[in-house]
Amino acid sequence: MDKYALNTDEEHTMDENGVHTDTDVVIVGGGLAGLAAACYLARGGASVRLYEKAARPGGRAATTVFEGYHLNLGAHALYSGGATEEVLRELGIAYVSHRPTDISVLREDRLYQFPDSISNLLRTKLLDLRDKLELGRIFAQLTGLKPASLARMSVSDWIAARARRPRVQQFLRMFACTNVYSAALDQVSAEVLIHKLQLSLKHPILYLDGGWQVLVDGLRQAAEQAGAQISTGVRVEAVEQRGRRVQGVRLANGHYVAARAVLIATTPREAIKLLDAVSAAPLGSYLATMLPAEIACLDVALRSLPDHAHPVVQDLEGPRFLTAQSRYAQIAPAGGAVIHTFKQLDPHHPSDPREDERELEGLLNRVQPGWRELLVRRVFLPRMDGVSMLPTTNIGGYAGRPKVQATGIERLLLAGDWIGEGFLADASMNSARQAAQLLLQQLSSRHIARAEAVLQ
């Protein structure tokens, strides 16, 4: 990405109208979206200040290390073939990844081979012959589907239209819950599921050595090496604007930071709190229809893995999932194990967090018996947003989510897992790259216009 014109110290203290600024761009939020945007902007020649309210950057991508165990905030996987992989490659962020194998399905207290290939479909005893033929036909037809055409159809309706056999319907519902991180299949757009399944047919799911902190640290280092200033433990109180144009931000400590542009890379609710009532109105309309992907997570660190034969298990009887990621990735000390379990929830049908925890403990009891005697650490997250805003049928799938310029305020942009197309980190990375490119273009054109005015 080319640096914009007239990138001098003087230019960095005055905007095109001769008004003092402290920086070109302020980024609010130090998750993946904020860090990736900081990399693009700083490498493009913009001066960047990023403020993260937490003690360290990363957001939901942060990893906690305890006695050599690397615990992500719930199960994390990199879905290759999407924007996340593209952005990491463009920015030169290195990581070591591994593809999970030996996936099982739990049904009526028995474990079966997951049909993730033609050979495994033929081999598994989970389904009878007619079930296998129907499921094979459904997956064979996936490549010819256009996900966007299914934006107004729910996952539940798509499954009902495609599958006639009860066992196949049950399997697809289980598989869908895992892929869309939600049990609200009557609300989530089928566009999300089909796009994810099409990607997974060509590109593997990956677990990362060191957890997702590796990506956070890599992005932070790349941004700072490019000149971005990253401050943690600093909360932005409000975005300051004059009319429909951004002026900078006000910090919680009372300090004002003047900027040519502001990029908000936070959750939807945090973003709205930064704006005045008029400016927040467009986002408020999205918030009114927003459906987050809520999950309950139980993560455990063990001295050893009780059962090596079943490291990844999907539960056919309920929206539950278990993965012993340490079986593949280096996230535990020698001989140790890290297991992530989670339950996909439906916000329209609230459950009791204590019952959710008991269900996840029950899954561990069945799949990894004896885990309690090997326990080093456990973390229960009763309610966590796997995705801030699911693409639902009522908003028309991905097309109904906010765009990076949704505020309508000049040079105030948005990025995050709830912005534009893509799911999970793909949305974060895609919106971060798009927002950075737009800001660099806007800053460049303003500098050129100012230079021409001076020369005339």
Short mmCIF file of C-alpha atoms in Angstrom, two decimals:
data_model
loop_
_atom_site.label_atom_id
_atom_site.label_comp_id
_atom_site.label_asym_id
_atom_site.label_seq_id
_atom_site.Cartn_x
_atom_site.Cartn_y
_atom_site.Cartn_z
CA MET A 1 0.00 0.00 0.00
CA ASP A 2 1.53 3.32 -1.10
CA LYS A 3 2.17 6.09 1.38
CA TYR A 4 -0.02 9.11 0.88
CA ALA A 5 1.34 12.37 -0.48
CA LEU A 6 3.26 14.99 1.54
CA ASN A 7 3.83 12.77 4.56
CA THR A 8 5.93 15.20 6.65
CA ASP A 9 6.10 16.16 10.32
CA GLU A 10 4.34 19.45 9.57
CA GLU A 11 1.58 17.62 7.77
CA HIS A 12 1.08 15.42 10.81
CA THR A 13 0.35 18.45 13.05
CA MET A 14 -2.12 20.24 10.78
CA ASP A 15 -5.14 19.01 8.90
CA GLU A 16 -6.08 20.28 5.44
CA ASN A 17 -7.78 23.30 7.03
CA GLY A 18 -4.73 24.22 9.09
CA VAL A 19 -6.20 22.91 12.35
CA HIS A 20 -3.81 21.28 14.82
CA THR A 21 -4.05 17.49 15.13
CA ASP A 22 -2.18 15.08 17.37
CA THR A 23 -2.37 12.18 14.94
CA ASP A 24 -3.86 11.15 11.63
CA VAL A 25 -5.96 8.28 12.96
CA VAL A 26 -7.14 7.24 16.41
CA ILE A 27 -8.20 3.60 16.70
CA VAL A 28 -10.51 2.70 19.57
CA GLY A 29 -10.09 -0.96 20.51
CA GLY A 30 -7.11 -3.28 20.42
CA GLY A 31 -8.67 -6.54 19.27
CA LEU A 32 -7.79 -8.22 15.99
CA ALA A 33 -9.63 -5.60 13.93
CA GLY A 34 -7.98 -2.63 15.63
CA LEU A 35 -4.50 -4.14 15.49
CA ALA A 36 -4.80 -5.18 11.85
CA ALA A 37 -6.08 -1.73 10.88
CA ALA A 38 -3.17 -0.14 12.76
CA CYS A 39 -0.75 -2.23 10.70
CA TYR A 40 -2.29 -1.23 7.38
CA LEU A 41 -2.57 2.44 8.30
CA ALA A 42 0.93 2.79 9.74
CA ARG A 43 2.49 0.97 6.80
CA GLY A 44 0.50 3.24 4.52
CA GLY A 45 2.19 6.28 6.06
CA ALA A 46 -0.46 7.46 8.50
CA SER A 47 0.35 8.35 12.08
CA VAL A 48 -1.72 6.08 14.32
CA ARG A 49 -2.66 6.01 17.99
CA LEU A 50 -4.52 2.95 19.23
CA TYR A 51 -6.23 2.96 22.63
CA GLU A 52 -7.25 -0.27 24.38
CA LYS A 53 -9.13 -0.06 27.68
CA ALA A 54 -7.90 -3.46 28.93
CA ALA A 55 -4.46 -4.04 30.41
CA ARG A 56 -3.37 -5.80 27.22
CA PRO A 57 -4.59 -5.91 23.64
CA GLY A 58 -6.32 -8.83 21.97
CA GLY A 59 -9.94 -8.67 23.09
CA ARG A 60 -11.55 -12.09 22.68
CA ALA A 61 -8.41 -13.28 20.87
CA ALA A 62 -6.27 -12.91 24.00
CA THR A 63 -4.74 -16.03 25.55
CA THR A 64 -4.05 -16.58 29.25
CA VAL A 65 -0.94 -18.56 30.17
CA PHE A 66 -1.00 -20.50 33.45
CA GLU A 67 1.92 -22.76 34.39
CA GLY A 68 2.63 -23.44 30.73
CA TYR A 69 -1.02 -23.95 29.72
CA HIS A 70 -2.28 -21.58 27.01
CA LEU A 71 -6.00 -20.97 27.46
CA ASN A 72 -7.90 -19.06 24.81
CA LEU A 73 -11.18 -17.42 25.80
CA GLY A 74 -13.17 -20.41 24.69
CA ALA A 75 -12.37 -22.62 21.73
CA HIS A 76 -10.71 -20.76 18.86
CA ALA A 77 -9.98 -22.06 15.37
CA LEU A 78 -8.63 -20.35 12.29
CA TYR A 79 -10.92 -20.99 9.33
CA SER A 80 -8.44 -20.97 6.46
CA GLY A 81 -9.34 -19.73 3.00
CA GLY A 82 -10.98 -16.54 4.27
CA ALA A 83 -10.07 -12.94 5.04
CA THR A 84 -8.21 -13.81 8.26
CA GLU A 85 -5.68 -15.94 6.44
CA GLU A 86 -5.39 -13.35 3.65
CA VAL A 87 -4.75 -10.43 6.01
CA LEU A 88 -2.24 -12.34 8.12
CA ARG A 89 -0.37 -13.27 4.94
CA GLU A 90 -0.45 -9.69 3.62
CA LEU A 91 0.87 -8.35 6.92
CA GLY A 92 3.50 -11.07 7.27
CA ILE A 93 2.19 -12.44 10.57
CA ALA A 94 3.74 -15.86 11.19
CA TYR A 95 2.06 -18.71 13.03
CA VAL A 96 2.25 -22.50 13.22
CA SER A 97 -1.02 -24.34 12.68
CA HIS A 98 -2.36 -27.89 12.78
CA ARG A 99 -5.42 -29.53 11.31
CA PRO A 100 -7.61 -31.49 13.75
CA THR A 101 -8.40 -35.12 12.95
CA ASP A 102 -10.16 -38.00 14.70
CA ILE A 103 -13.48 -36.17 15.05
CA SER A 104 -16.34 -38.05 16.69
CA VAL A 105 -20.08 -37.68 17.22
CA LEU A 106 -21.72 -38.48 20.55
CA ARG A 107 -25.15 -40.09 20.23
CA GLU A 108 -27.03 -41.82 23.03
CA ASP A 109 -23.86 -42.20 25.09
CA ARG A 110 -21.90 -43.82 22.24
CA LEU A 111 -19.16 -42.29 20.10
CA TYR A 112 -19.15 -42.62 16.32
CA GLN A 113 -16.85 -41.62 13.49
CA PHE A 114 -17.68 -38.14 12.16
CA PRO A 115 -18.42 -38.32 8.40
CA ASP A 116 -15.96 -35.63 7.29
CA SER A 117 -14.85 -37.47 4.14
CA ILE A 118 -16.31 -39.97 1.69
CA SER A 119 -14.38 -42.81 3.30
CA ASN A 120 -15.52 -41.82 6.80
CA LEU A 121 -19.10 -41.41 5.57
CA LEU A 122 -19.03 -44.98 4.29
CA ARG A 123 -17.32 -46.25 7.44
CA THR A 124 -19.34 -44.58 10.19
CA LYS A 125 -22.11 -46.44 11.99
CA LEU A 126 -23.75 -43.16 12.97
CA LEU A 127 -26.00 -43.33 9.90
CA ASP A 128 -27.64 -46.13 7.96
CA LEU A 129 -27.22 -46.56 4.22
CA ARG A 130 -30.17 -44.37 3.21
CA ASP A 131 -29.03 -41.65 5.62
CA LYS A 132 -25.56 -41.77 4.08
CA LEU A 133 -26.92 -41.48 0.56
CA GLU A 134 -29.03 -38.45 1.46
CA LEU A 135 -26.24 -36.71 3.38
CA GLY A 136 -23.78 -37.42 0.58
CA ARG A 137 -26.18 -35.91 -1.96
CA ILE A 138 -26.66 -32.77 0.15
CA PHE A 139 -22.94 -32.19 0.50
CA ALA A 140 -22.32 -32.91 -3.19
CA GLN A 141 -24.77 -30.13 -4.08
CA LEU A 142 -23.15 -27.53 -1.81
CA THR A 143 -20.63 -26.29 -4.37
CA GLY A 144 -23.39 -25.25 -6.77
CA LEU A 145 -25.24 -23.09 -4.26
CA LYS A 146 -25.02 -19.29 -4.14
CA PRO A 147 -24.94 -18.34 -0.45
CA ALA A 148 -26.26 -14.80 -0.99
CA SER A 149 -29.43 -16.18 -2.59
CA LEU A 150 -30.22 -17.85 0.75
CA ALA A 151 -29.84 -14.71 2.85
CA ARG A 152 -33.54 -14.57 3.75
CA MET A 153 -33.85 -18.29 4.44
CA SER A 154 -33.12 -19.58 7.94
CA VAL A 155 -30.76 -22.45 8.61
CA SER A 156 -33.70 -24.45 9.99
CA ASP A 157 -35.75 -23.92 6.84
CA TRP A 158 -32.81 -24.83 4.61
CA ILE A 159 -32.25 -28.09 6.49
CA ALA A 160 -35.97 -28.93 6.33
CA ALA A 161 -36.00 -28.27 2.58
CA ARG A 162 -32.91 -30.36 1.86
CA ALA A 163 -33.16 -33.30 4.25
CA ARG A 164 -36.07 -35.71 4.50
CA ARG A 165 -34.63 -38.33 6.83
CA PRO A 166 -34.86 -37.53 10.58
CA ARG A 167 -31.33 -38.68 11.39
CA VAL A 168 -29.87 -36.53 8.61
CA GLN A 169 -31.87 -33.54 9.81
CA GLN A 170 -30.58 -34.10 13.34
CA PHE A 171 -27.00 -34.38 12.09
CA LEU A 172 -27.27 -31.20 10.02
CA ARG A 173 -28.74 -29.26 12.95
CA MET A 174 -25.84 -30.37 15.14
CA PHE A 175 -23.31 -29.48 12.46
CA ALA A 176 -25.00 -26.13 11.83
CA CYS A 177 -24.97 -25.12 15.51
CA THR A 178 -21.23 -25.76 15.65
CA ASN A 179 -20.56 -23.79 12.47
CA VAL A 180 -22.70 -20.73 13.20
CA TYR A 181 -21.94 -20.69 16.96
CA SER A 182 -25.63 -20.50 17.79
CA ALA A 183 -28.64 -22.66 18.55
CA ALA A 184 -30.98 -20.03 17.07
CA LEU A 185 -31.14 -21.85 13.73
CA ASP A 186 -34.60 -20.43 13.04
CA GLN A 187 -33.06 -16.93 13.08
CA VAL A 188 -29.60 -17.33 11.53
CA SER A 189 -29.35 -16.87 7.77
CA ALA A 190 -28.54 -19.99 5.75
CA GLU A 191 -26.09 -17.79 3.84
CA VAL A 192 -23.68 -18.07 6.78
CA LEU A 193 -23.80 -21.85 6.98
CA ILE A 194 -23.50 -22.47 3.25
CA HIS A 195 -20.59 -20.07 2.85
CA LYS A 196 -18.75 -21.70 5.77
CA LEU A 197 -19.40 -25.22 4.49
CA GLN A 198 -18.21 -24.31 1.00
CA LEU A 199 -14.98 -22.93 2.47
CA SER A 200 -14.47 -26.01 4.64
CA LEU A 201 -14.72 -28.31 1.62
CA LYS A 202 -11.57 -26.69 0.21
CA HIS A 203 -9.75 -25.29 3.23
CA PRO A 204 -9.01 -26.91 6.61
CA ILE A 205 -9.81 -25.65 10.08
CA LEU A 206 -6.61 -24.92 12.00
CA TYR A 207 -5.48 -24.85 15.63
CA LEU A 208 -2.54 -22.60 16.51
CA ASP A 209 0.58 -23.25 18.55
CA GLY A 210 0.62 -20.84 21.49
CA GLY A 211 -3.06 -20.01 21.10
CA TRP A 212 -4.40 -16.89 19.42
CA GLN A 213 -2.09 -14.71 21.48
CA VAL A 214 0.46 -15.50 18.77
CA LEU A 215 -1.65 -13.52 16.29
CA VAL A 216 -2.24 -10.70 18.77
CA ASP A 217 1.46 -10.38 19.55
CA GLY A 218 2.41 -10.59 15.89
CA LEU A 219 -0.04 -7.87 14.88
CA ARG A 220 1.01 -5.61 17.74
CA GLN A 221 4.68 -5.99 16.89
CA ALA A 222 4.03 -5.33 13.20
CA ALA A 223 1.96 -2.23 13.97
CA GLU A 224 4.53 -0.78 16.37
CA GLN A 225 7.39 -1.50 14.00
CA ALA A 226 5.49 0.47 11.36
CA GLY A 227 5.20 3.41 13.75
CA ALA A 228 1.80 2.96 15.39
CA GLN A 229 1.52 3.97 19.05
CA ILE A 230 -0.43 1.45 21.11
CA SER A 231 -1.63 2.38 24.60
CA THR A 232 -3.28 -0.15 26.92
CA GLY A 233 -5.28 0.54 30.06
CA VAL A 234 -6.61 3.72 28.44
CA ARG A 235 -10.35 4.12 27.91
CA VAL A 236 -11.81 6.38 25.25
CA GLU A 237 -14.81 8.22 26.69
CA ALA A 238 -16.25 9.76 23.53
CA VAL A 239 -15.68 10.59 19.90
CA GLU A 240 -15.64 14.36 19.41
CA GLN A 241 -17.12 15.84 16.26
CA ARG A 242 -18.14 19.14 14.75
CA GLY A 243 -21.30 18.78 12.76
CA ARG A 244 -20.95 15.66 10.65
CA ARG A 245 -17.18 15.60 10.82
CA VAL A 246 -14.96 13.85 13.36
CA GLN A 247 -12.46 15.96 15.33
CA GLY A 248 -10.81 13.45 17.66
CA VAL A 249 -11.51 11.58 20.90
CA ARG A 250 -11.81 12.40 24.58
CA LEU A 251 -10.16 9.97 26.98
CA ALA A 252 -11.57 8.93 30.35
CA ASN A 253 -8.75 10.84 32.08
CA GLY A 254 -10.02 14.05 30.48
CA HIS A 255 -7.34 14.37 27.83
CA TYR A 256 -8.37 15.29 24.30
CA VAL A 257 -6.65 13.76 21.28
CA ALA A 258 -7.21 15.63 18.02
CA ALA A 259 -7.25 13.43 14.94
CA ARG A 260 -8.10 13.61 11.27
CA ALA A 261 -9.95 10.31 11.47
CA VAL A 262 -11.26 7.83 14.02
CA LEU A 263 -11.75 4.10 13.59
CA ILE A 264 -13.98 2.38 16.16
CA ALA A 265 -13.04 -1.29 16.51
CA THR A 266 -15.18 -2.31 19.49
CA THR A 267 -18.40 -4.19 20.14
CA PRO A 268 -21.66 -2.62 18.87
CA ARG A 269 -22.78 -1.49 22.33
CA GLU A 270 -19.39 0.05 23.12
CA ALA A 271 -19.40 1.84 19.76
CA ILE A 272 -22.78 3.45 20.42
CA LYS A 273 -21.66 4.72 23.83
CA LEU A 274 -18.84 6.66 22.16
CA LEU A 275 -21.23 8.71 20.02
CA ASP A 276 -23.78 11.40 20.75
CA ALA A 277 -27.47 10.57 20.40
CA VAL A 278 -27.81 11.85 16.83
CA SER A 279 -24.70 10.13 15.53
CA ALA A 280 -25.53 6.89 17.34
CA ALA A 281 -29.01 6.67 15.82
CA PRO A 282 -27.98 4.71 12.68
CA LEU A 283 -26.17 2.14 14.81
CA GLY A 284 -29.05 2.04 17.26
CA SER A 285 -31.34 0.73 14.53
CA TYR A 286 -28.94 -2.16 13.98
CA LEU A 287 -28.69 -2.81 17.70
CA ALA A 288 -32.46 -3.14 17.96
CA THR A 289 -32.41 -6.16 15.63
CA MET A 290 -29.04 -7.55 16.67
CA LEU A 291 -28.73 -11.22 17.62
CA PRO A 292 -25.36 -12.15 19.15
CA ALA A 293 -23.93 -15.67 19.04
CA GLU A 294 -23.95 -16.42 22.75
CA ILE A 295 -22.01 -19.41 24.00
CA ALA A 296 -21.24 -20.92 27.41
CA CYS A 297 -17.64 -22.12 27.70
CA LEU A 298 -15.93 -24.48 30.11
CA ASP A 299 -12.17 -24.69 29.58
CA VAL A 300 -9.93 -27.04 31.57
CA ALA A 301 -6.19 -27.57 31.89
CA LEU A 302 -5.22 -31.13 32.87
CA ARG A 303 -2.02 -32.89 33.84
CA SER A 304 -2.73 -35.38 31.05
CA LEU A 305 -5.43 -36.25 28.52
CA PRO A 306 -7.52 -39.19 29.78
CA ASP A 307 -8.71 -40.39 26.35
CA HIS A 308 -6.53 -39.76 23.28
CA ALA A 309 -8.92 -41.58 20.95
CA HIS A 310 -11.66 -38.92 21.01
CA PRO A 311 -10.05 -35.46 21.06
CA VAL A 312 -12.83 -33.66 19.15
CA VAL A 313 -16.48 -34.47 19.77
CA GLN A 314 -19.77 -33.00 18.58
CA ASP A 315 -22.87 -33.86 20.60
CA LEU A 316 -25.83 -35.01 18.53
CA GLU A 317 -28.20 -34.77 21.51
CA GLY A 318 -27.62 -31.07 22.15
CA PRO A 319 -25.69 -28.02 20.93
CA ARG A 320 -22.44 -28.95 22.65
CA PHE A 321 -18.88 -29.33 21.41
CA LEU A 322 -15.58 -30.51 22.89
CA THR A 323 -12.06 -30.12 21.56
CA ALA A 324 -8.78 -31.15 23.15
CA GLN A 325 -6.73 -28.71 21.09
CA SER A 326 -3.52 -29.66 22.89
CA ARG A 327 -3.74 -32.98 21.03
CA TYR A 328 -2.69 -31.03 17.92
CA ALA A 329 -1.28 -27.63 18.88
CA GLN A 330 1.46 -26.79 21.36
CA ILE A 331 -0.61 -25.09 24.07
CA ALA A 332 0.25 -27.24 27.10
CA PRO A 333 3.42 -28.41 28.85
CA ALA A 334 4.77 -31.85 27.95
CA GLY A 335 2.15 -34.47 28.74
CA GLY A 336 -0.46 -31.88 29.71
CA ALA A 337 -3.78 -31.17 28.05
CA VAL A 338 -6.09 -28.24 27.34
CA ILE A 339 -9.73 -29.00 26.58
CA HIS A 340 -12.29 -26.45 25.45
CA THR A 341 -16.00 -27.23 25.67
CA PHE A 342 -18.85 -24.94 24.74
CA LYS A 343 -22.59 -24.89 24.38
CA GLN A 344 -24.24 -22.85 21.66
CA LEU A 345 -27.12 -20.83 23.09
CA ASP A 346 -30.30 -19.24 21.78
CA PRO A 347 -30.78 -15.71 23.21
CA HIS A 348 -34.52 -15.96 22.55
CA HIS A 349 -34.73 -19.01 24.84
CA PRO A 350 -32.46 -18.22 27.82
CA SER A 351 -30.98 -21.09 29.80
CA ASP A 352 -29.67 -21.34 33.36
CA PRO A 353 -25.86 -20.83 33.37
CA ARG A 354 -25.53 -23.36 36.19
CA GLU A 355 -27.31 -25.97 34.11
CA ASP A 356 -25.13 -25.09 31.11
CA GLU A 357 -22.04 -25.71 33.23
CA ARG A 358 -23.40 -29.05 34.42
CA GLU A 359 -24.10 -30.09 30.83
CA LEU A 360 -20.53 -29.28 29.79
CA GLU A 361 -19.19 -31.15 32.80
CA GLY A 362 -21.36 -34.08 31.72
CA LEU A 363 -19.83 -33.96 28.25
CA LEU A 364 -16.37 -34.05 29.79
CA ASN A 365 -17.40 -36.93 32.05
CA ARG A 366 -18.54 -38.98 29.07
CA VAL A 367 -15.74 -38.19 26.62
CA GLN A 368 -12.80 -37.66 28.98
CA PRO A 369 -13.59 -39.72 32.12
CA GLY A 370 -11.29 -39.01 35.04
CA TRP A 371 -10.65 -35.39 34.06
CA ARG A 372 -11.50 -34.08 37.52
CA GLU A 373 -8.64 -36.02 39.13
CA LEU A 374 -6.21 -34.47 36.63
CA LEU A 375 -7.47 -30.90 36.92
CA VAL A 376 -4.92 -28.07 37.07
CA ARG A 377 -7.22 -25.18 36.24
CA ARG A 378 -10.78 -24.62 35.07
CA VAL A 379 -12.43 -21.51 33.65
CA PHE A 380 -16.17 -21.22 33.13
CA LEU A 381 -17.45 -18.37 30.97
CA PRO A 382 -21.24 -18.45 31.41
CA ARG A 383 -22.00 -15.97 28.64
CA MET A 384 -19.61 -15.01 25.89
CA ASP A 385 -20.39 -13.47 22.52
CA GLY A 386 -18.76 -15.72 19.94
CA VAL A 387 -20.00 -13.21 17.35
CA SER A 388 -21.31 -9.74 18.21
CA MET A 389 -23.99 -9.70 15.51
CA LEU A 390 -25.14 -12.78 13.63
CA PRO A 391 -26.31 -12.39 10.03
CA THR A 392 -29.98 -13.22 10.46
CA THR A 393 -32.87 -13.63 8.05
CA ASN A 394 -34.69 -10.50 9.22
CA ILE A 395 -31.77 -8.27 8.15
CA GLY A 396 -31.02 -10.20 4.96
CA GLY A 397 -27.84 -12.00 6.01
CA TYR A 398 -24.48 -10.33 5.59
CA ALA A 399 -25.94 -7.53 3.46
CA GLY A 400 -27.98 -6.31 6.43
CA ARG A 401 -25.03 -5.79 8.77
CA PRO A 402 -23.48 -2.32 9.16
CA LYS A 403 -20.81 -1.23 6.68
CA VAL A 404 -17.53 0.42 7.66
CA GLN A 405 -19.04 3.85 6.89
CA ALA A 406 -22.38 3.17 8.63
CA THR A 407 -22.20 6.22 10.94
CA GLY A 408 -22.43 8.66 8.04
CA ILE A 409 -19.90 10.89 9.81
CA GLU A 410 -16.95 12.01 7.73
CA ARG A 411 -13.84 9.97 8.50
CA LEU A 412 -15.46 7.99 11.31
CA LEU A 413 -15.29 4.33 10.36
CA LEU A 414 -16.13 1.00 11.97
CA ALA A 415 -14.43 -2.40 12.07
CA GLY A 416 -15.16 -5.63 13.90
CA ASP A 417 -16.80 -9.04 13.70
CA TRP A 418 -20.20 -7.35 13.26
CA ILE A 419 -19.26 -5.21 10.26
CA GLY A 420 -19.90 -6.25 6.67
CA GLU A 421 -19.30 -9.69 5.23
CA GLY A 422 -17.45 -12.59 6.78
CA PHE A 423 -17.87 -14.61 9.94
CA LEU A 424 -15.94 -14.43 13.21
CA ALA A 425 -12.37 -13.18 12.64
CA ASP A 426 -12.94 -13.02 8.88
CA ALA A 427 -15.37 -10.12 9.40
CA SER A 428 -12.95 -8.40 11.78
CA MET A 429 -10.02 -8.66 9.39
CA ASN A 430 -11.99 -7.84 6.27
CA SER A 431 -13.55 -4.71 7.78
CA ALA A 432 -10.20 -3.62 9.26
CA ARG A 433 -8.50 -3.83 5.88
CA GLN A 434 -11.37 -2.08 4.11
CA ALA A 435 -11.54 0.73 6.67
CA ALA A 436 -7.78 1.27 6.55
CA GLN A 437 -7.78 1.44 2.77
CA LEU A 438 -10.63 3.96 2.75
CA LEU A 439 -8.94 6.16 5.35
CA LEU A 440 -5.64 6.14 3.50
CA GLN A 441 -7.43 7.19 0.32
CA GLN A 442 -9.28 9.97 2.14
CA LEU A 443 -6.16 11.25 3.88
CA SER A 444 -4.21 11.14 0.64
CA SER A 445 -6.82 13.08 -1.32
CA ARG A 446 -7.06 15.74 1.42
CA HIS A 447 -3.30 16.22 1.49
CA ILE A 448 -3.17 16.55 -2.28
CA ALA A 449 -6.04 19.06 -2.25
CA ARG A 450 -4.30 21.13 0.41
CA ALA A 451 -1.01 21.07 -1.49
CA GLU A 452 -2.71 22.23 -4.68
CA ALA A 453 -4.39 25.09 -2.80
CA VAL A 454 -1.04 26.21 -1.38
CA LEU A 455 0.63 26.11 -4.79
CA GLN A 456 -2.06 28.15 -6.54
#
